[in-house]
JSON list of C-alpha atoms in Angstrom, two decimals:
[
{"chain": "Z", "resi": 1, "resn": "MET", "atom": "CA", "xyz": [-155.36, 108.20, 70.92]},
{"chain": "Z", "resi": 2, "resn": "SER", "atom": "CA", "xyz": [-156.40, 110.48, 73.79]},
{"chain": "Z", "resi": 3, "resn": "GLU", "atom": "CA", "xyz": [-155.63, 113.57, 71.76]},
{"chain": "Z", "resi": 4, "resn": "ASN", "atom": "CA", "xyz": [-157.28, 112.60, 68.45]},
{"chain": "Z", "resi": 5, "resn": "VAL", "atom": "CA", "xyz": [-159.73, 109.78, 69.13]},
{"chain": "Z", "resi": 6, "resn": "GLY", "atom": "CA", "xyz": [-161.23, 110.81, 72.44]},
{"chain": "Z", "resi": 7, "resn": "ILE", "atom": "CA", "xyz": [-164.83, 111.07, 73.55]},
{"chain": "Z", "resi": 8, "resn": "VAL", "atom": "CA", "xyz": [-165.71, 113.54, 70.78]},
{"chain": "Z", "resi": 9, "resn": "ARG", "atom": "CA", "xyz": [-164.25, 112.50, 67.42]},
{"chain": "Z", "resi": 10, "resn": "ASN", "atom": "CA", "xyz": [-164.13, 113.84, 63.88]},
{"chain": "Z", "resi": 11, "resn": "GLU", "atom": "CA", "xyz": [-162.71, 112.69, 60.55]},
{"chain": "Z", "resi": 12, "resn": "GLN", "atom": "CA", "xyz": [-159.76, 115.08, 60.52]},
{"chain": "Z", "resi": 13, "resn": "ASN", "atom": "CA", "xyz": [-158.45, 114.09, 63.97]},
{"chain": "Z", "resi": 14, "resn": "MET", "atom": "CA", "xyz": [-159.01, 110.37, 63.38]},
{"chain": "Z", "resi": 15, "resn": "GLN", "atom": "CA", "xyz": [-157.11, 110.52, 60.08]},
{"chain": "Z", "resi": 16, "resn": "LYS", "atom": "CA", "xyz": [-154.28, 112.31, 61.93]},
{"chain": "Z", "resi": 17, "resn": "ALA", "atom": "CA", "xyz": [-154.28, 109.57, 64.59]},
{"chain": "Z", "resi": 18, "resn": "LEU", "atom": "CA", "xyz": [-154.19, 106.83, 61.95]},
{"chain": "Z", "resi": 19, "resn": "SER", "atom": "CA", "xyz": [-151.26, 108.50, 60.24]},
{"chain": "Z", "resi": 20, "resn": "ILE", "atom": "CA", "xyz": [-149.33, 108.71, 63.53]},
{"chain": "Z", "resi": 21, "resn": "ILE", "atom": "CA", "xyz": [-150.12, 105.09, 64.41]},
{"chain": "Z", "resi": 22, "resn": "LEU", "atom": "CA", "xyz": [-148.91, 103.86, 61.00]},
{"chain": "Z", "resi": 23, "resn": "GLU", "atom": "CA", "xyz": [-145.68, 105.87, 61.39]},
{"chain": "Z", "resi": 24, "resn": "ILE", "atom": "CA", "xyz": [-145.05, 104.40, 64.85]},
{"chain": "Z", "resi": 25, "resn": "LYS", "atom": "CA", "xyz": [-145.73, 100.91, 63.45]},
{"chain": "Z", "resi": 26, "resn": "LYS", "atom": "CA", "xyz": [-142.98, 101.47, 60.86]},
{"chain": "Z", "resi": 27, "resn": "GLU", "atom": "CA", "xyz": [-140.56, 102.50, 63.59]},
{"chain": "Z", "resi": 28, "resn": "TYR", "atom": "CA", "xyz": [-141.63, 99.59, 65.78]},
{"chain": "Z", "resi": 29, "resn": "LYS", "atom": "CA", "xyz": [-139.90, 97.18, 63.38]},
{"chain": "Z", "resi": 30, "resn": "ASN", "atom": "CA", "xyz": [-136.55, 98.60, 64.58]},
{"chain": "Z", "resi": 31, "resn": "ILE", "atom": "CA", "xyz": [-137.22, 98.10, 68.28]},
{"chain": "Z", "resi": 32, "resn": "GLY", "atom": "CA", "xyz": [-135.15, 95.48, 70.05]},
{"chain": "Z", "resi": 33, "resn": "VAL", "atom": "CA", "xyz": [-134.78, 94.29, 73.62]},
{"chain": "Z", "resi": 34, "resn": "GLY", "atom": "CA", "xyz": [-131.72, 92.65, 75.11]},
{"chain": "Z", "resi": 35, "resn": "GLY", "atom": "CA", "xyz": [-131.56, 90.03, 77.84]},
{"chain": "Z", "resi": 36, "resn": "ASN", "atom": "CA", "xyz": [-133.52, 86.83, 78.19]},
{"chain": "Z", "resi": 37, "resn": "LEU", "atom": "CA", "xyz": [-137.12, 85.87, 78.91]},
{"chain": "Z", "resi": 38, "resn": "GLN", "atom": "CA", "xyz": [-136.69, 85.74, 82.67]},
{"chain": "Z", "resi": 39, "resn": "TYR", "atom": "CA", "xyz": [-137.87, 88.95, 84.39]},
{"chain": "Z", "resi": 40, "resn": "ASN", "atom": "CA", "xyz": [-137.53, 91.21, 81.41]},
{"chain": "Z", "resi": 41, "resn": "PRO", "atom": "CA", "xyz": [-139.95, 94.15, 81.76]},
{"chain": "Z", "resi": 42, "resn": "GLY", "atom": "CA", "xyz": [-138.55, 95.72, 78.57]},
{"chain": "Z", "resi": 43, "resn": "LEU", "atom": "CA", "xyz": [-139.59, 92.66, 76.57]},
{"chain": "Z", "resi": 44, "resn": "LEU", "atom": "CA", "xyz": [-143.07, 92.77, 78.07]},
{"chain": "Z", "resi": 45, "resn": "GLN", "atom": "CA", "xyz": [-143.42, 96.47, 77.22]},
{"chain": "Z", "resi": 46, "resn": "CYS", "atom": "CA", "xyz": [-142.21, 95.82, 73.68]},
{"chain": "Z", "resi": 47, "resn": "LEU", "atom": "CA", "xyz": [-144.83, 93.08, 73.20]},
{"chain": "Z", "resi": 48, "resn": "GLU", "atom": "CA", "xyz": [-147.54, 95.26, 74.74]},
{"chain": "Z", "resi": 49, "resn": "LEU", "atom": "CA", "xyz": [-146.64, 98.12, 72.40]},
{"chain": "Z", "resi": 50, "resn": "HIS", "atom": "CA", "xyz": [-147.19, 95.87, 69.39]},
{"chain": "Z", "resi": 51, "resn": "SER", "atom": "CA", "xyz": [-150.64, 94.89, 70.66]},
{"chain": "Z", "resi": 52, "resn": "MET", "atom": "CA", "xyz": [-151.54, 98.50, 71.49]},
{"chain": "Z", "resi": 53, "resn": "LEU", "atom": "CA", "xyz": [-150.58, 99.62, 68.00]},
{"chain": "Z", "resi": 54, "resn": "GLU", "atom": "CA", "xyz": [-152.61, 96.85, 66.35]},
{"chain": "Z", "resi": 55, "resn": "ILE", "atom": "CA", "xyz": [-155.72, 97.55, 68.44]},
{"chain": "Z", "resi": 56, "resn": "SER", "atom": "CA", "xyz": [-155.39, 101.33, 68.05]},
{"chain": "Z", "resi": 57, "resn": "GLU", "atom": "CA", "xyz": [-155.16, 101.04, 64.26]},
{"chain": "Z", "resi": 58, "resn": "LEU", "atom": "CA", "xyz": [-158.28, 98.87, 64.03]},
{"chain": "Z", "resi": 59, "resn": "LEU", "atom": "CA", "xyz": [-160.24, 101.03, 66.45]},
{"chain": "Z", "resi": 60, "resn": "VAL", "atom": "CA", "xyz": [-159.45, 104.17, 64.46]},
{"chain": "Z", "resi": 61, "resn": "ARG", "atom": "CA", "xyz": [-160.20, 102.52, 61.12]},
{"chain": "Z", "resi": 62, "resn": "GLY", "atom": "CA", "xyz": [-163.58, 101.37, 62.44]},
{"chain": "Z", "resi": 63, "resn": "ALA", "atom": "CA", "xyz": [-164.36, 104.79, 63.89]},
{"chain": "Z", "resi": 64, "resn": "ILE", "atom": "CA", "xyz": [-163.52, 106.44, 60.57]},
{"chain": "Z", "resi": 65, "resn": "MET", "atom": "CA", "xyz": [-165.76, 104.00, 58.70]},
{"chain": "Z", "resi": 66, "resn": "ARG", "atom": "CA", "xyz": [-168.75, 104.54, 60.98]},
{"chain": "Z", "resi": 67, "resn": "LYS", "atom": "CA", "xyz": [-170.27, 107.78, 59.68]},
{"chain": "Z", "resi": 68, "resn": "GLU", "atom": "CA", "xyz": [-172.67, 108.25, 62.60]},
{"chain": "Z", "resi": 69, "resn": "SER", "atom": "CA", "xyz": [-172.79, 108.58, 66.39]},
{"chain": "Z", "resi": 70, "resn": "ARG", "atom": "CA", "xyz": [-173.86, 105.48, 68.30]},
{"chain": "Z", "resi": 71, "resn": "GLY", "atom": "CA", "xyz": [-173.36, 104.67, 71.97]},
{"chain": "Z", "resi": 72, "resn": "ALA", "atom": "CA", "xyz": [-169.93, 105.79, 73.18]},
{"chain": "Z", "resi": 73, "resn": "HIS", "atom": "CA", "xyz": [-168.86, 106.53, 69.59]},
{"chain": "Z", "resi": 74, "resn": "TYR", "atom": "CA", "xyz": [-169.69, 110.22, 69.16]},
{"chain": "Z", "resi": 75, "resn": "ARG", "atom": "CA", "xyz": [-168.66, 112.02, 65.98]},
{"chain": "Z", "resi": 76, "resn": "SER", "atom": "CA", "xyz": [-169.05, 115.78, 65.96]},
{"chain": "Z", "resi": 77, "resn": "ASP", "atom": "CA", "xyz": [-169.18, 115.64, 62.14]},
{"chain": "Z", "resi": 78, "resn": "PHE", "atom": "CA", "xyz": [-171.98, 112.98, 62.22]},
{"chain": "Z", "resi": 79, "resn": "PRO", "atom": "CA", "xyz": [-173.85, 113.71, 65.49]},
{"chain": "Z", "resi": 80, "resn": "LYS", "atom": "CA", "xyz": [-176.91, 111.50, 64.90]},
{"chain": "Z", "resi": 81, "resn": "LYS", "atom": "CA", "xyz": [-177.58, 107.79, 64.71]},
{"chain": "Z", "resi": 82, "resn": "ASP", "atom": "CA", "xyz": [-178.16, 106.50, 61.20]},
{"chain": "Z", "resi": 83, "resn": "LYS", "atom": "CA", "xyz": [-180.45, 103.52, 60.63]},
{"chain": "Z", "resi": 84, "resn": "ASN", "atom": "CA", "xyz": [-178.27, 102.52, 57.66]},
{"chain": "Z", "resi": 85, "resn": "TRP", "atom": "CA", "xyz": [-175.34, 102.04, 60.03]},
{"chain": "Z", "resi": 86, "resn": "LEU", "atom": "CA", "xyz": [-177.00, 99.38, 62.16]},
{"chain": "Z", "resi": 87, "resn": "LYS", "atom": "CA", "xyz": [-174.07, 97.12, 61.24]},
{"chain": "Z", "resi": 88, "resn": "ASN", "atom": "CA", "xyz": [-171.05, 95.41, 62.72]},
{"chain": "Z", "resi": 89, "resn": "ILE", "atom": "CA", "xyz": [-167.59, 96.12, 61.34]},
{"chain": "Z", "resi": 90, "resn": "VAL", "atom": "CA", "xyz": [-165.19, 93.19, 60.99]},
{"chain": "Z", "resi": 91, "resn": "PHE", "atom": "CA", "xyz": [-161.47, 93.43, 60.28]},
{"chain": "Z", "resi": 92, "resn": "ARG", "atom": "CA", "xyz": [-159.22, 90.77, 58.83]},
{"chain": "Z", "resi": 93, "resn": "LYS", "atom": "CA", "xyz": [-155.51, 90.85, 58.25]},
{"chain": "Z", "resi": 94, "resn": "ASP", "atom": "CA", "xyz": [-154.27, 89.13, 55.11]},
{"chain": "Z", "resi": 95, "resn": "ASP", "atom": "CA", "xyz": [-150.55, 89.23, 54.24]},
{"chain": "Z", "resi": 96, "resn": "GLY", "atom": "CA", "xyz": [-150.13, 92.23, 56.53]},
{"chain": "Z", "resi": 97, "resn": "LYS", "atom": "CA", "xyz": [-152.91, 94.17, 54.78]},
{"chain": "Z", "resi": 98, "resn": "VAL", "atom": "CA", "xyz": [-155.97, 95.14, 56.81]},
{"chain": "Z", "resi": 99, "resn": "GLU", "atom": "CA", "xyz": [-159.30, 94.35, 55.13]},
{"chain": "Z", "resi": 100, "resn": "SER", "atom": "CA", "xyz": [-162.73, 95.19, 56.47]},
{"chain": "Z", "resi": 101, "resn": "TYR", "atom": "CA", "xyz": [-166.35, 94.43, 55.80]},
{"chain": "Z", "resi": 102, "resn": "THR", "atom": "CA", "xyz": [-169.68, 95.09, 57.46]},
{"chain": "Z", "resi": 103, "resn": "PHE", "atom": "CA", "xyz": [-172.67, 92.91, 58.15]},
{"chain": "Z", "resi": 104, "resn": "SER", "atom": "CA", "xyz": [-176.06, 93.46, 59.68]},
{"chain": "Z", "resi": 105, "resn": "PRO", "atom": "CA", "xyz": [-176.54, 91.76, 63.04]},
{"chain": "Z", "resi": 106, "resn": "PRO", "atom": "CA", "xyz": [-179.38, 89.25, 63.36]},
{"chain": "Z", "resi": 107, "resn": "GLU", "atom": "CA", "xyz": [-182.78, 90.60, 64.31]},
{"chain": "Z", "resi": 108, "resn": "MET", "atom": "CA", "xyz": [-183.38, 90.95, 68.02]},
{"chain": "Z", "resi": 109, "resn": "PRO", "atom": "CA", "xyz": [-185.32, 88.01, 69.50]},
{"chain": "Z", "resi": 110, "resn": "PRO", "atom": "CA", "xyz": [-188.95, 88.78, 70.44]},
{"chain": "Z", "resi": 111, "resn": "TYR", "atom": "CA", "xyz": [-188.37, 88.33, 74.19]},
{"chain": "Z", "resi": 112, "resn": "LEU", "atom": "CA", "xyz": [-185.71, 91.08, 74.10]},
{"chain": "Z", "resi": 113, "resn": "LYS", "atom": "CA", "xyz": [-187.86, 93.37, 71.95]},
{"chain": "Z", "resi": 114, "resn": "GLU", "atom": "CA", "xyz": [-190.48, 93.23, 74.70]},
{"chain": "Z", "resi": 115, "resn": "ILE", "atom": "CA", "xyz": [-188.14, 94.50, 77.42]},
{"chain": "Z", "resi": 116, "resn": "LEU", "atom": "CA", "xyz": [-185.81, 96.85, 75.53]},
{"chain": "Z", "resi": 117, "resn": "PRO", "atom": "CA", "xyz": [-186.87, 100.23, 74.21]},
{"chain": "Z", "resi": 118, "resn": "GLU", "atom": "CA", "xyz": [-187.08, 100.60, 70.44]},
{"chain": "Z", "resi": 119, "resn": "GLU", "atom": "CA", "xyz": [-184.20, 102.57, 68.91]},
{"chain": "Z", "resi": 120, "resn": "LYS", "atom": "CA", "xyz": [-185.17, 106.02, 67.75]},
{"chain": "Z", "resi": 121, "resn": "TYR", "atom": "CA", "xyz": [-183.72, 107.77, 64.73]},
{"chain": "Z", "resi": 122, "resn": "GLU", "atom": "CA", "xyz": [-184.12, 111.46, 63.86]}
]
C-alpha cells in the first residue's frame, strides 16, 4: 500500500496494488495458526491480516473508481476536483464478490452553507 497507493496515486500503481492484494488474499486461505485462544499472538496477527487485506482491497478499488483528486485522495493522472464526482462510494460483498455503487450525498443544510466556503472547481 505504501509503495503503490501512497499520497500521490495513479491508475497504473493502484492496479498493481490491487493485483498484489488479490494474490495475497489467495495465499491467505492457506495460513494456519497452532495453539489455543489463550495468549496466541500468531492468531491475532492472522486475524488482523485478514482485516487489513479486506480494507486494503476496498480502499484501492474506491481510489481506482474515483477519477479525480479530492481531499487527501490525490491522483497525478486526475489532478483536479470534478463536480461530477461529488459522490460517495459504497461497497457490498455478496457471495464473496465485491460490488460497488455510488450515490450523491444529501445537500448541505443552509446553516452549514453559511459557515463553510463554497467548493471551487476549475
